[in-house]
GROMACS .gro file of C-alpha atoms in nm:
model
  502
    1MET     CA    1   0.184   2.051  -2.322
    2PRO     CA    2   0.276   2.314  -2.582
    3PRO     CA    3   0.655   2.374  -2.594
    4SER     CA    4   0.604   2.748  -2.554
    5ARG     CA    5   0.418   2.694  -2.225
    6ARG     CA    6   0.677   2.447  -2.099
    7ARG     CA    7   0.951   2.701  -2.170
    8LYS     CA    8   0.747   2.964  -1.990
    9ILE     CA    9   0.714   2.751  -1.677
   10ALA     CA   10   1.080   2.654  -1.693
   11CYS     CA   11   1.201   3.010  -1.734
   12LEU     CA   12   0.973   3.118  -1.450
   13GLY     CA   13   1.209   2.904  -1.247
   14VAL     CA   14   0.952   2.736  -1.022
   15VAL     CA   15   1.199   2.769  -0.737
   16LEU     CA   16   1.120   2.674  -0.379
   17ALA     CA   17   1.305   2.888  -0.127
   18LEU     CA   18   1.276   2.738   0.220
   19MET     CA   19   1.354   3.046   0.423
   20GLY     CA   20   1.596   2.982   0.709
   21LEU     CA   21   1.548   2.605   0.713
   22ALA     CA   22   1.901   2.485   0.648
   23ALA     CA   23   2.059   2.652   0.948
   24GLY     CA   24   1.791   2.549   1.194
   25CYS     CA   25   1.676   2.207   1.074
   26SER     CA   26   1.943   2.029   0.875
   27SER     CA   27   2.222   1.859   1.064
   28ALA     CA   28   2.409   1.836   0.736
   29GLY     CA   29   2.425   2.217   0.705
   30PRO     CA   30   2.310   2.430   0.413
   31SER     CA   31   2.248   2.251   0.085
   32ALA     CA   32   2.406   2.341  -0.246
   33GLY     CA   33   2.118   2.579  -0.313
   34SER     CA   34   2.146   2.767   0.016
   35GLN     CA   35   2.224   3.138   0.032
   36ALA     CA   36   2.246   3.323   0.363
   37GLY     CA   37   2.042   3.062   0.550
   38THR     CA   38   1.780   3.022   0.276
   39THR     CA   39   1.754   2.686   0.103
   40VAL     CA   40   1.657   2.713  -0.262
   41LEU     CA   41   1.500   2.417  -0.442
   42VAL     CA   42   1.481   2.440  -0.820
   43LEU     CA   43   1.196   2.250  -0.981
   44ASP     CA   44   1.319   2.121  -1.318
   45THR     CA   45   1.016   2.103  -1.548
   46GLN     CA   46   1.245   2.049  -1.847
   47HIS     CA   47   1.331   1.698  -1.728
   48PRO     CA   48   1.013   1.537  -1.592
   49GLY     CA   49   1.031   1.191  -1.440
   50ARG     CA   50   0.803   0.890  -1.477
   51ALA     CA   51   0.429   0.925  -1.519
   52ILE     CA   52   0.189   0.824  -1.243
   53PRO     CA   53   0.002   0.522  -1.386
   54ALA     CA   54  -0.376   0.519  -1.390
   55GLY     CA   55  -0.506   0.324  -1.091
   56PHE     CA   56  -0.184   0.384  -0.898
   57LEU     CA   57  -0.360   0.443  -0.565
   58GLY     CA   58  -0.610   0.179  -0.463
   59LEU     CA   59  -0.747   0.018  -0.150
   60GLY     CA   60  -0.711  -0.330  -0.009
   61ILE     CA   61  -1.009  -0.472   0.179
   62GLU     CA   62  -1.043  -0.807   0.354
   63TYR     CA   63  -1.319  -1.039   0.236
   64ARG     CA   64  -1.516  -1.012   0.558
   65ALA     CA   65  -1.454  -0.637   0.585
   66LEU     CA   66  -1.595  -0.570   0.240
   67GLY     CA   67  -1.923  -0.724   0.345
   68ASN     CA   68  -1.928  -0.514   0.662
   69TYR     CA   69  -1.837  -0.194   0.479
   70ALA     CA   70  -2.082  -0.240   0.193
   71GLY     CA   71  -2.382  -0.343   0.402
   72PRO     CA   72  -2.626  -0.633   0.373
   73ASN     CA   73  -2.835  -0.518   0.075
   74PRO     CA   74  -2.702  -0.670  -0.249
   75ALA     CA   75  -2.903  -0.423  -0.457
   76ALA     CA   76  -2.775  -0.113  -0.276
   77PRO     CA   77  -2.421  -0.121  -0.135
   78ASP     CA   78  -2.336   0.159   0.106
   79PRO     CA   79  -2.304   0.475  -0.110
   80ALA     CA   80  -2.055   0.625   0.136
   81LEU     CA   81  -1.816   0.334   0.076
   82ALA     CA   82  -1.844   0.379  -0.300
   83GLU     CA   83  -1.772   0.750  -0.265
   84LEU     CA   84  -1.470   0.694  -0.040
   85ILE     CA   85  -1.321   0.457  -0.296
   86ALA     CA   86  -1.398   0.685  -0.589
   87ASN     CA   87  -1.246   0.987  -0.413
   88LEU     CA   88  -0.903   0.827  -0.442
   89SER     CA   89  -0.928   0.754  -0.814
   90PRO     CA   90  -1.068   1.067  -0.980
   91GLY     CA   91  -1.108   1.025  -1.355
   92GLN     CA   92  -0.993   0.662  -1.354
   93SER     CA   93  -1.100   0.310  -1.263
   94PRO     CA   94  -1.019   0.222  -0.902
   95VAL     CA   95  -0.804  -0.087  -0.842
   96LEU     CA   96  -0.930  -0.282  -0.541
   97ARG     CA   97  -0.750  -0.573  -0.386
   98ILE     CA   98  -0.985  -0.807  -0.201
   99GLY     CA   99  -0.797  -1.025   0.042
  100GLY     CA  100  -0.527  -1.034   0.304
  101ASP     CA  101  -0.535  -1.278   0.591
  102THR     CA  102  -0.887  -1.371   0.485
  103THR     CA  103  -0.759  -1.493   0.147
  104ASP     CA  104  -0.656  -1.818   0.314
  105TRP     CA  105  -0.946  -1.827   0.560
  106THR     CA  106  -1.217  -1.801   0.296
  107TRP     CA  107  -1.366  -2.060   0.066
  108TRP     CA  108  -1.645  -2.125  -0.178
  109PRO     CA  109  -1.831  -2.444  -0.078
  110VAL     CA  110  -1.723  -2.743  -0.287
  111PRO     CA  111  -1.998  -3.000  -0.360
  112GLY     CA  112  -1.941  -3.321  -0.166
  113MET     CA  113  -1.664  -3.171   0.050
  114PRO     CA  114  -1.731  -3.096   0.417
  115GLN     CA  115  -1.633  -2.749   0.532
  116PRO     CA  116  -1.269  -2.762   0.647
  117PRO     CA  117  -1.177  -2.648   1.000
  118TRP     CA  118  -0.972  -2.351   0.871
  119VAL     CA  119  -1.275  -2.174   0.718
  120HIS     CA  120  -1.348  -1.845   0.895
  121TYR     CA  121  -1.565  -1.696   0.623
  122ALA     CA  122  -1.768  -1.876   0.358
  123LEU     CA  123  -1.845  -1.678   0.044
  124THR     CA  124  -2.212  -1.659  -0.050
  125PRO     CA  125  -2.422  -1.548  -0.347
  126ASP     CA  126  -2.521  -1.238  -0.148
  127TRP     CA  127  -2.155  -1.143  -0.094
  128LEU     CA  128  -2.092  -1.182  -0.466
  129ALA     CA  129  -2.397  -0.971  -0.550
  130VAL     CA  130  -2.295  -0.688  -0.316
  131THR     CA  131  -1.940  -0.687  -0.449
  132ARG     CA  132  -2.049  -0.705  -0.812
  133ASN     CA  133  -2.289  -0.414  -0.766
  134LEU     CA  134  -2.021  -0.204  -0.597
  135THR     CA  135  -1.764  -0.294  -0.863
  136GLN     CA  136  -1.994  -0.203  -1.150
  137ARG     CA  137  -2.095   0.123  -0.988
  138LEU     CA  138  -1.728   0.222  -0.957
  139GLY     CA  139  -1.604   0.071  -1.281
  140ALA     CA  140  -1.341  -0.092  -1.060
  141ARG     CA  141  -1.077  -0.348  -1.144
  142LEU     CA  142  -1.027  -0.622  -0.885
  143ILE     CA  143  -0.730  -0.820  -0.759
  144VAL     CA  144  -0.904  -1.106  -0.579
  145GLY     CA  145  -0.735  -1.343  -0.338
  146VAL     CA  146  -0.769  -1.717  -0.393
  147ASN     CA  147  -0.701  -1.968  -0.115
  148PHE     CA  148  -0.353  -2.118  -0.145
  149GLU     CA  149  -0.283  -2.231   0.209
  150ALA     CA  150  -0.524  -2.523   0.165
  151ASP     CA  151  -0.284  -2.656  -0.104
  152SER     CA  152  -0.579  -2.783  -0.306
  153PRO     CA  153  -0.628  -2.719  -0.678
  154THR     CA  154  -0.991  -2.829  -0.630
  155ILE     CA  155  -1.062  -2.568  -0.361
  156ALA     CA  156  -0.871  -2.292  -0.541
  157THR     CA  157  -1.038  -2.360  -0.876
  158ALA     CA  158  -1.388  -2.374  -0.726
  159GLU     CA  159  -1.332  -2.040  -0.556
  160ALA     CA  160  -1.179  -1.879  -0.865
  161ASN     CA  161  -1.465  -1.997  -1.087
  162ALA     CA  162  -1.722  -1.864  -0.839
  163LEU     CA  163  -1.548  -1.525  -0.823
  164ILE     CA  164  -1.524  -1.496  -1.202
  165SER     CA  165  -1.885  -1.601  -1.253
  166GLY     CA  166  -2.024  -1.391  -0.969
  167LEU     CA  167  -1.820  -1.073  -1.020
  168GLY     CA  168  -1.782  -1.084  -1.399
  169ARG     CA  169  -1.461  -1.171  -1.578
  170PRO     CA  170  -1.405  -0.818  -1.720
  171SER     CA  171  -1.384  -0.672  -1.369
  172ILE     CA  172  -1.111  -0.909  -1.248
  173ALA     CA  173  -0.761  -0.779  -1.314
  174ALA     CA  174  -0.591  -1.075  -1.147
  175LEU     CA  175  -0.640  -1.380  -0.930
  176GLU     CA  176  -0.389  -1.361  -0.645
  177LEU     CA  177  -0.281  -1.692  -0.496
  178GLY     CA  178  -0.244  -1.688  -0.119
  179ASN     CA  179  -0.120  -1.428   0.125
  180GLU     CA  180   0.235  -1.408   0.263
  181PRO     CA  181   0.312  -1.780   0.217
  182GLU     CA  182   0.657  -1.743   0.378
  183LEU     CA  183   0.471  -1.720   0.712
  184TYR     CA  184   0.251  -2.029   0.672
  185HIS     CA  185   0.479  -2.237   0.895
  186SER     CA  186   0.512  -1.965   1.160
  187PHE     CA  187   0.154  -1.879   1.257
  188GLY     CA  188  -0.154  -2.081   1.343
  189TRP     CA  189  -0.398  -2.116   1.055
  190TYR     CA  190  -0.674  -2.254   1.279
  191ARG     CA  191  -0.712  -2.433   1.612
  192GLY     CA  192  -0.738  -2.808   1.639
  193PRO     CA  193  -0.982  -3.001   1.861
  194ASP     CA  194  -0.741  -2.960   2.152
  195GLY     CA  195  -0.741  -2.581   2.109
  196ARG     CA  196  -0.382  -2.565   1.992
  197PRO     CA  197  -0.284  -2.365   1.684
  198VAL     CA  198  -0.235  -2.564   1.366
  199THR     CA  199   0.004  -2.417   1.111
  200GLY     CA  200  -0.067  -2.429   0.739
  201ARG     CA  201   0.274  -2.578   0.656
  202PRO     CA  202   0.542  -2.777   0.841
  203ALA     CA  203   0.848  -2.615   0.998
  204ASP     CA  204   1.072  -2.705   0.703
  205TYR     CA  205   0.851  -2.526   0.449
  206ASP     CA  206   1.074  -2.326   0.216
  207TYR     CA  207   1.076  -2.136  -0.110
  208ASN     CA  208   1.141  -2.440  -0.330
  209ILE     CA  209   0.835  -2.622  -0.195
  210PHE     CA  210   0.629  -2.306  -0.233
  211GLN     CA  211   0.733  -2.265  -0.595
  212ARG     CA  212   0.627  -2.618  -0.685
  213GLU     CA  213   0.292  -2.582  -0.507
  214PHE     CA  214   0.229  -2.243  -0.665
  215GLY     CA  215   0.295  -2.377  -1.015
  216THR     CA  216   0.061  -2.671  -0.964
  217ILE     CA  217  -0.231  -2.460  -0.847
  218ALA     CA  218  -0.168  -2.175  -1.091
  219ARG     CA  219  -0.189  -2.418  -1.384
  220ALA     CA  220  -0.527  -2.539  -1.257
  221LEU     CA  221  -0.683  -2.192  -1.234
  222PRO     CA  222  -0.915  -2.063  -1.506
  223GLN     CA  223  -0.773  -1.846  -1.781
  224GLY     CA  224  -0.660  -1.496  -1.681
  225THR     CA  225  -0.382  -1.310  -1.506
  226VAL     CA  226  -0.240  -1.459  -1.188
  227ALA     CA  227  -0.074  -1.235  -0.926
  228GLY     CA  228   0.205  -1.339  -0.691
  229PRO     CA  229   0.410  -1.421  -0.498
  230THR     CA  230   0.236  -1.181  -0.251
  231THR     CA  231   0.523  -1.201  -0.004
  232GLY     CA  232   0.531  -0.979   0.301
  233GLY     CA  233   0.879  -1.030   0.446
  234PRO     CA  234   1.230  -1.018   0.306
  235TRP     CA  235   1.316  -1.387   0.342
  236TRP     CA  236   1.210  -1.499  -0.007
  237GLU     CA  237   1.275  -1.175  -0.193
  238PRO     CA  238   1.615  -1.299  -0.321
  239ASP     CA  239   1.418  -1.580  -0.491
  240TRP     CA  240   1.198  -1.342  -0.689
  241PRO     CA  241   1.399  -1.373  -1.015
  242GLN     CA  242   1.365  -1.751  -1.003
  243PHE     CA  243   0.996  -1.730  -0.913
  244LEU     CA  244   0.899  -1.493  -1.195
  245ALA     CA  245   1.107  -1.689  -1.448
  246SER     CA  246   0.940  -2.018  -1.351
  247GLN     CA  247   0.576  -1.903  -1.330
  248PRO     CA  248   0.440  -1.817  -1.676
  249ARG     CA  249   0.087  -1.762  -1.541
  250VAL     CA  250   0.204  -1.469  -1.325
  251GLY     CA  251   0.126  -1.142  -1.502
  252LEU     CA  252   0.136  -0.915  -1.196
  253ALA     CA  253   0.411  -0.918  -0.932
  254THR     CA  254   0.279  -0.834  -0.584
  255VAL     CA  255   0.446  -0.761  -0.252
  256HIS     CA  256   0.343  -0.620   0.087
  257ARG     CA  257   0.504  -0.342   0.286
  258TYR     CA  258   0.466  -0.246   0.655
  259PRO     CA  259   0.748  -0.022   0.780
  260LEU     CA  260   0.699  -0.067   1.157
  261HIS     CA  261   0.679  -0.439   1.221
  262ALA     CA  262   0.890  -0.488   1.536
  263CYS     CA  263   0.586  -0.539   1.756
  264SER     CA  264   0.758  -0.602   2.090
  265ASN     CA  265   1.113  -0.464   2.065
  266GLN     CA  266   1.072  -0.109   2.195
  267SER     CA  267   1.437  -0.025   2.131
  268SER     CA  268   1.407  -0.101   1.760
  269PRO     CA  269   1.365   0.184   1.508
  270LEU     CA  270   1.096  -0.039   1.358
  271TYR     CA  271   0.886  -0.038   1.675
  272PRO     CA  272   0.553   0.136   1.602
  273THR     CA  273   0.563   0.492   1.733
  274ILE     CA  274   0.464   0.822   1.579
  275ASP     CA  275   0.824   0.943   1.568
  276HIS     CA  276   0.934   0.626   1.392
  277LEU     CA  277   0.646   0.653   1.146
  278LEU     CA  278   0.769   0.994   1.032
  279SER     CA  279   1.134   0.885   1.014
  280PRO     CA  280   1.324   0.830   0.688
  281LEU     CA  281   1.333   0.456   0.761
  282ALA     CA  282   0.952   0.435   0.732
  283LEU     CA  283   0.938   0.661   0.425
  284SER     CA  284   1.229   0.665   0.182
  285GLY     CA  285   1.365   0.350   0.347
  286LEU     CA  286   1.048   0.156   0.271
  287ALA     CA  287   1.066   0.259  -0.094
  288ALA     CA  288   1.439   0.182  -0.115
  289ASP     CA  289   1.369  -0.173   0.007
  290THR     CA  290   1.113  -0.210  -0.272
  291ARG     CA  291   1.327  -0.071  -0.555
  292PRO     CA  292   1.517  -0.400  -0.623
  293LEU     CA  293   1.189  -0.588  -0.670
  294VAL     CA  294   1.073  -0.322  -0.915
  295GLY     CA  295   1.386  -0.393  -1.119
  296VAL     CA  296   1.326  -0.770  -1.110
  297ALA     CA  297   0.961  -0.738  -1.218
  298HIS     CA  298   1.024  -0.477  -1.485
  299GLY     CA  299   1.312  -0.688  -1.615
  300ARG     CA  300   1.054  -0.959  -1.687
  301GLY     CA  301   0.817  -0.707  -1.843
  302LEU     CA  302   0.578  -0.726  -1.546
  303PRO     CA  303   0.425  -0.449  -1.335
  304LEU     CA  304   0.508  -0.443  -0.963
  305ARG     CA  305   0.227  -0.359  -0.725
  306VAL     CA  306   0.253  -0.311  -0.350
  307ASP     CA  307  -0.096  -0.445  -0.302
  308GLU     CA  308  -0.096  -0.436   0.078
  309MET     CA  309   0.057  -0.148   0.272
  310ASN     CA  310  -0.003   0.033   0.598
  311PRO     CA  311   0.206   0.161   0.890
  312THR     CA  312   0.211  -0.154   1.106
  313PRO     CA  313   0.079  -0.511   1.133
  314CYS     CA  314   0.100  -0.493   1.515
  315PRO     CA  315  -0.254  -0.483   1.659
  316ALA     CA  316  -0.150  -0.356   2.001
  317ARG     CA  317   0.021  -0.052   1.850
  318ALA     CA  318  -0.202   0.019   1.551
  319LEU     CA  319  -0.453   0.237   1.733
  320GLN     CA  320  -0.183   0.485   1.836
  321LEU     CA  321  -0.079   0.520   1.472
  322ARG     CA  322  -0.438   0.583   1.365
  323SER     CA  323  -0.356   0.951   1.404
  324PHE     CA  324  -0.270   1.254   1.196
  325ALA     CA  325   0.086   1.122   1.169
  326GLY     CA  326  -0.061   0.851   0.947
  327ALA     CA  327  -0.195   1.115   0.709
  328LEU     CA  328   0.147   1.279   0.671
  329TRP     CA  329   0.312   0.938   0.630
  330ALA     CA  330   0.062   0.822   0.367
  331ALA     CA  331   0.094   1.129   0.146
  332ASP     CA  332   0.473   1.110   0.154
  333VAL     CA  333   0.529   0.736   0.118
  334LEU     CA  334   0.304   0.712  -0.189
  335PHE     CA  335   0.528   0.962  -0.367
  336GLU     CA  336   0.832   0.766  -0.249
  337MET     CA  337   0.688   0.447  -0.402
  338ALA     CA  338   0.603   0.620  -0.729
  339ALA     CA  339   0.954   0.765  -0.748
  340VAL     CA  340   1.122   0.420  -0.732
  341GLY     CA  341   0.902   0.285  -1.011
  342VAL     CA  342   0.626   0.101  -0.823
  343ASP     CA  343   0.326   0.067  -1.057
  344GLY     CA  344   0.056   0.080  -0.792
  345VAL     CA  345  -0.018   0.068  -0.421
  346ASN     CA  346  -0.319  -0.069  -0.235
  347VAL     CA  347  -0.350   0.070   0.115
  348GLN     CA  348  -0.506  -0.193   0.336
  349SER     CA  349  -0.820  -0.137   0.540
  350SER     CA  350  -1.011  -0.389   0.747
  351THR     CA  351  -1.268  -0.388   1.022
  352GLY     CA  352  -1.018  -0.521   1.272
  353PRO     CA  353  -0.771  -0.352   1.506
  354THR     CA  354  -0.465  -0.361   1.281
  355GLN     CA  355  -0.547  -0.101   1.020
  356ASP     CA  356  -0.857   0.099   0.942
  357LEU     CA  357  -0.901   0.386   0.701
  358PHE     CA  358  -1.262   0.418   0.805
  359SER     CA  359  -1.510   0.248   1.035
  360VAL     CA  360  -1.871   0.167   0.954
  361VAL     CA  361  -2.169   0.148   1.190
  362GLN     CA  362  -2.536   0.084   1.133
  363GLY     CA  363  -2.744   0.378   1.256
  364SER     CA  364  -3.115   0.453   1.247
  365GLY     CA  365  -3.070   0.632   0.915
  366GLY     CA  366  -2.854   0.360   0.760
  367LEU     CA  367  -2.481   0.302   0.743
  368ARG     CA  368  -2.245   0.577   0.860
  369VAL     CA  369  -1.868   0.595   0.830
  370ALA     CA  370  -1.603   0.748   1.053
  371VAL     CA  371  -1.308   0.847   0.836
  372TRP     CA  372  -0.970   0.820   1.008
  373PRO     CA  373  -0.681   1.063   0.951
  374GLU     CA  374  -0.471   0.843   0.721
  375TYR     CA  375  -0.742   0.861   0.456
  376TYR     CA  376  -0.695   1.239   0.433
  377GLY     CA  377  -0.331   1.182   0.336
  378LEU     CA  378  -0.439   0.945   0.060
  379LEU     CA  379  -0.682   1.206  -0.063
  380LEU     CA  380  -0.408   1.472  -0.072
  381PHE     CA  381  -0.192   1.242  -0.286
  382ALA     CA  382  -0.484   1.168  -0.520
  383ARG     CA  383  -0.537   1.539  -0.577
  384ALA     CA  384  -0.168   1.605  -0.631
  385ALA     CA  385  -0.097   1.316  -0.868
  386PRO     CA  386  -0.369   1.277  -1.132
  387PRO     CA  387  -0.313   0.986  -1.372
  388GLY     CA  388  -0.061   1.061  -1.643
  389SER     CA  389   0.101   1.343  -1.446
  390ARG     CA  390   0.478   1.324  -1.426
  391LEU     CA  391   0.697   1.358  -1.122
  392ILE     CA  392   0.908   1.672  -1.143
  393PRO     CA  393   1.254   1.650  -0.986
  394PHE     CA  394   1.417   1.909  -0.765
  395SER     CA  395   1.780   1.999  -0.821
  396THR     CA  396   1.851   1.984  -0.448
  397GLY     CA  397   1.686   1.803  -0.160
  398ALA     CA  398   1.474   1.973   0.104
  399PRO     CA  399   1.628   1.982   0.452
  400ALA     CA  400   1.460   1.774   0.721
  401PRO     CA  401   1.186   1.782   0.834
  402ILE     CA  402   1.047   1.923   0.506
  403HIS     CA  403   0.949   1.680   0.231
  404ALA     CA  404   0.869   1.823  -0.112
  405TRP     CA  405   0.714   1.657  -0.416
  406ALA     CA  406   0.590   1.798  -0.746
  407THR     CA  407   0.398   1.681  -1.051
  408GLU     CA  408   0.313   1.825  -1.390
  409ALA     CA  409  -0.020   1.719  -1.537
  410ARG     CA  410  -0.094   1.661  -1.904
  411ASP     CA  411  -0.253   2.005  -1.926
  412GLY     CA  412   0.059   2.170  -1.784
  413THR     CA  413  -0.073   2.223  -1.431
  414VAL     CA  414   0.207   2.206  -1.176
  415ARG     CA  415   0.125   2.081  -0.827
  416VAL     CA  416   0.368   2.100  -0.536
  417VAL     CA  417   0.315   1.905  -0.214
  418LEU     CA  418   0.498   2.033   0.093
  419ILE     CA  419   0.502   1.823   0.410
  420ASN     CA  420   0.636   1.946   0.741
  421ALA     CA  421   0.708   1.637   0.948
  422GLY     CA  422   0.843   1.842   1.239
  423PRO     CA  423   0.679   2.050   1.512
  424GLY     CA  424   0.800   2.398   1.421
  425GLN     CA  425   0.650   2.653   1.182
  426ARG     CA  426   0.840   2.691   0.855
  427SER     CA  427   0.838   2.986   0.617
  428LEU     CA  428   0.862   2.901   0.252
  429ALA     CA  429   0.868   3.091  -0.072
  430LEU     CA  430   0.797   2.960  -0.420
  431GLY     CA  431   1.002   3.167  -0.658
  432ALA     CA  432   0.849   3.196  -1.004
  433GLY     CA  433   1.033   3.484  -1.161
  434ALA     CA  434   0.863   3.777  -1.329
  435GLY     CA  435   0.514   3.733  -1.467
  436GLY     CA  436   0.413   3.446  -1.240
  437ARG     CA  437   0.048   3.342  -1.238
  438PRO     CA  438  -0.171   3.323  -0.928
  439ALA     CA  439  -0.147   2.995  -0.738
  440SER     CA  440  -0.400   2.824  -0.512
  441LEU     CA  441  -0.309   2.672  -0.176
  442GLU     CA  442  -0.497   2.418   0.032
  443ARG     CA  443  -0.376   2.279   0.361
  444LEU     CA  444  -0.390   1.944   0.541
  445LEU     CA  445  -0.422   2.030   0.911
  446ALA     CA  446  -0.504   1.877   1.248
  447PRO     CA  447  -0.499   1.997   1.610
  448ASP     CA  448  -0.196   1.778   1.684
  449VAL     CA  449   0.017   1.510   1.520
  450ARG     CA  450  -0.149   1.256   1.755
  451ALA     CA  451  -0.500   1.378   1.681
  452GLN     CA  452  -0.758   1.131   1.558
  453GLU     CA  453  -1.026   1.397   1.510
  454GLY     CA  454  -1.042   1.749   1.374
  455VAL     CA  455  -0.850   1.680   1.052
  456THR     CA  456  -0.927   1.909   0.759
  457LEU     CA  457  -0.821   1.921   0.395
  458GLY     CA  458  -0.874   2.252   0.224
  459GLY     CA  459  -1.086   2.359   0.523
  460ARG     CA  460  -1.330   2.068   0.485
  461SER     CA  461  -1.370   1.736   0.664
  462PHE     CA  462  -1.585   1.425   0.682
  463GLY     CA  463  -1.694   1.521   1.033
  464ALA     CA  464  -1.732   1.274   1.315
  465TRP     CA  465  -1.958   1.060   1.095
  466SER     CA  466  -2.052   1.074   0.729
  467ASN     CA  467  -2.331   0.904   0.537
  468THR     CA  468  -2.211   1.040   0.201
  469GLY     CA  469  -1.835   0.979   0.194
  470ARG     CA  470  -1.785   1.337   0.074
  471LEU     CA  471  -1.595   1.623   0.235
  472ALA     CA  472  -1.829   1.876   0.393
  473GLY     CA  473  -1.792   2.235   0.502
  474THR     CA  474  -1.678   2.557   0.342
  475PRO     CA  475  -1.370   2.516   0.122
  476SER     CA  476  -1.066   2.713   0.230
  477GLN     CA  477  -0.845   2.765  -0.071
  478ILE     CA  478  -0.607   3.058  -0.062
  479THR     CA  479  -0.512   3.241  -0.377
  480ILE     CA  480  -0.151   3.352  -0.364
  481GLN     CA  481  -0.025   3.630  -0.587
  482PRO     CA  482   0.348   3.630  -0.651
  483SER     CA  483   0.540   3.918  -0.495
  484GLN     CA  484   0.868   4.001  -0.661
  485GLY     CA  485   0.848   3.668  -0.836
  486ARG     CA  486   0.785   3.457  -0.526
  487TYR     CA  487   0.486   3.292  -0.358
  488ALA     CA  488   0.512   3.318   0.022
  489VAL     CA  489   0.385   3.014   0.213
  490GLY     CA  490   0.382   2.951   0.588
  491LEU     CA  491   0.382   2.582   0.678
  492PRO     CA  492   0.273   2.503   1.036
  493GLY     CA  493   0.436   2.222   1.227
  494HIS     CA  494   0.309   1.873   1.144
  495SER     CA  495   0.105   1.982   0.843
  496ALA     CA  496   0.104   1.959   0.466
  497ALA     CA  497   0.000   2.184   0.181
  498LEU     CA  498  -0.081   2.154  -0.188
  499LEU     CA  499   0.016   2.448  -0.410
  500THR     CA  500  -0.135   2.444  -0.759
  501ILE     CA  501  -0.009   2.658  -1.047
  502SER     CA  502  -0.235   2.623  -1.351
   0.00000   0.00000   0.00000
């Protein structure tokens, strides 16, 4: 950006005045920038923060779900799915993580070996063809899960070789061994002949055993980047420094994050409810828990990717969170993760009850998708944080329930995201000093924070069903002229807005 333009934006002030918020919404009282009940946030374009890496926002899709989403025709994967993925990575290659629970339930048939009892989904040439076609159409980079729970270099190597051959080596960013191995001894992997659950590891399975097994199988894998340790809980996170130091094949550190994982304890702040989802614990708290791992990975010269994230792993509560609250959460938490140095996030989607960004059905005219509210929040983030744009700090924090984020793109465009996580209308003003340029405003809205339908972004939506994966309807972008150096913005309860100054 030319220095003269940067100075112009800086001297314009780019000040957010949240009119009357401090007195009515902040239990801590007026912030340092408050004057007569008006909170003033100064956007400091002279000291931009870290850049948003290309491919920061991606999706995670289970092996079986990808086949369901993409459809049965290897030559023509569902175009709506391709569009929904591409929407989140404008001007860049999408990063897709294929795996999850199905990483350790899937295998590629090994000659001379009978199919083991833990196999839920056998990969086929058709699955590879569908996935390769979709990947090439998108120019995507893949993090592909490889079975680790079987504890077999033979099985893992056969699967890895099939994935590389079938999908093409250039498209594979990393082979990821296993999925949340710290839980292998806690949950049934499959059921034995007597119908009882059989765990993948004995009760005394610990980090030291895991590290030895991981090293053995990682050394057997074909050449390329290996991702790990793909942990999902905090129990082994203190062992990360030892793990990364002892595993030379690991070139990508991966971890999972679900903020609301207390599935049965209704008194816990981690129990899945809409109020808890919009609480600091599920937003800034989730990022704060991830920050130490960022430091460990970056200290080894490795990127850290949260390659599985969503509000909750609790199936019985997930449907309630498949609401507009999920959209507000998603837009905010992605900025939180970027701010603590995370290099990328894959938001998980499956065709099961735990988490869905969209659902696919076969109709008379072909595949159709229902797009759920959380996806709209991802789309808002993608529009607000193009690759290479830098986070712009504020000199003071916004009072609850307002969350404010800003970026400056390579061409000097400033984008400000404002999220109202509370029920009441808020009046805001963006102060830009004399000579401010027109700004455009688009809103993320829904009938109610619990709504699962009727969500719009910039006045458009995917409707009840879409066979294109594109927003439809008449765009509703408001042009705001500054008055006395300020842009006036009204922010309805439980809504978000994107203000663009170019």
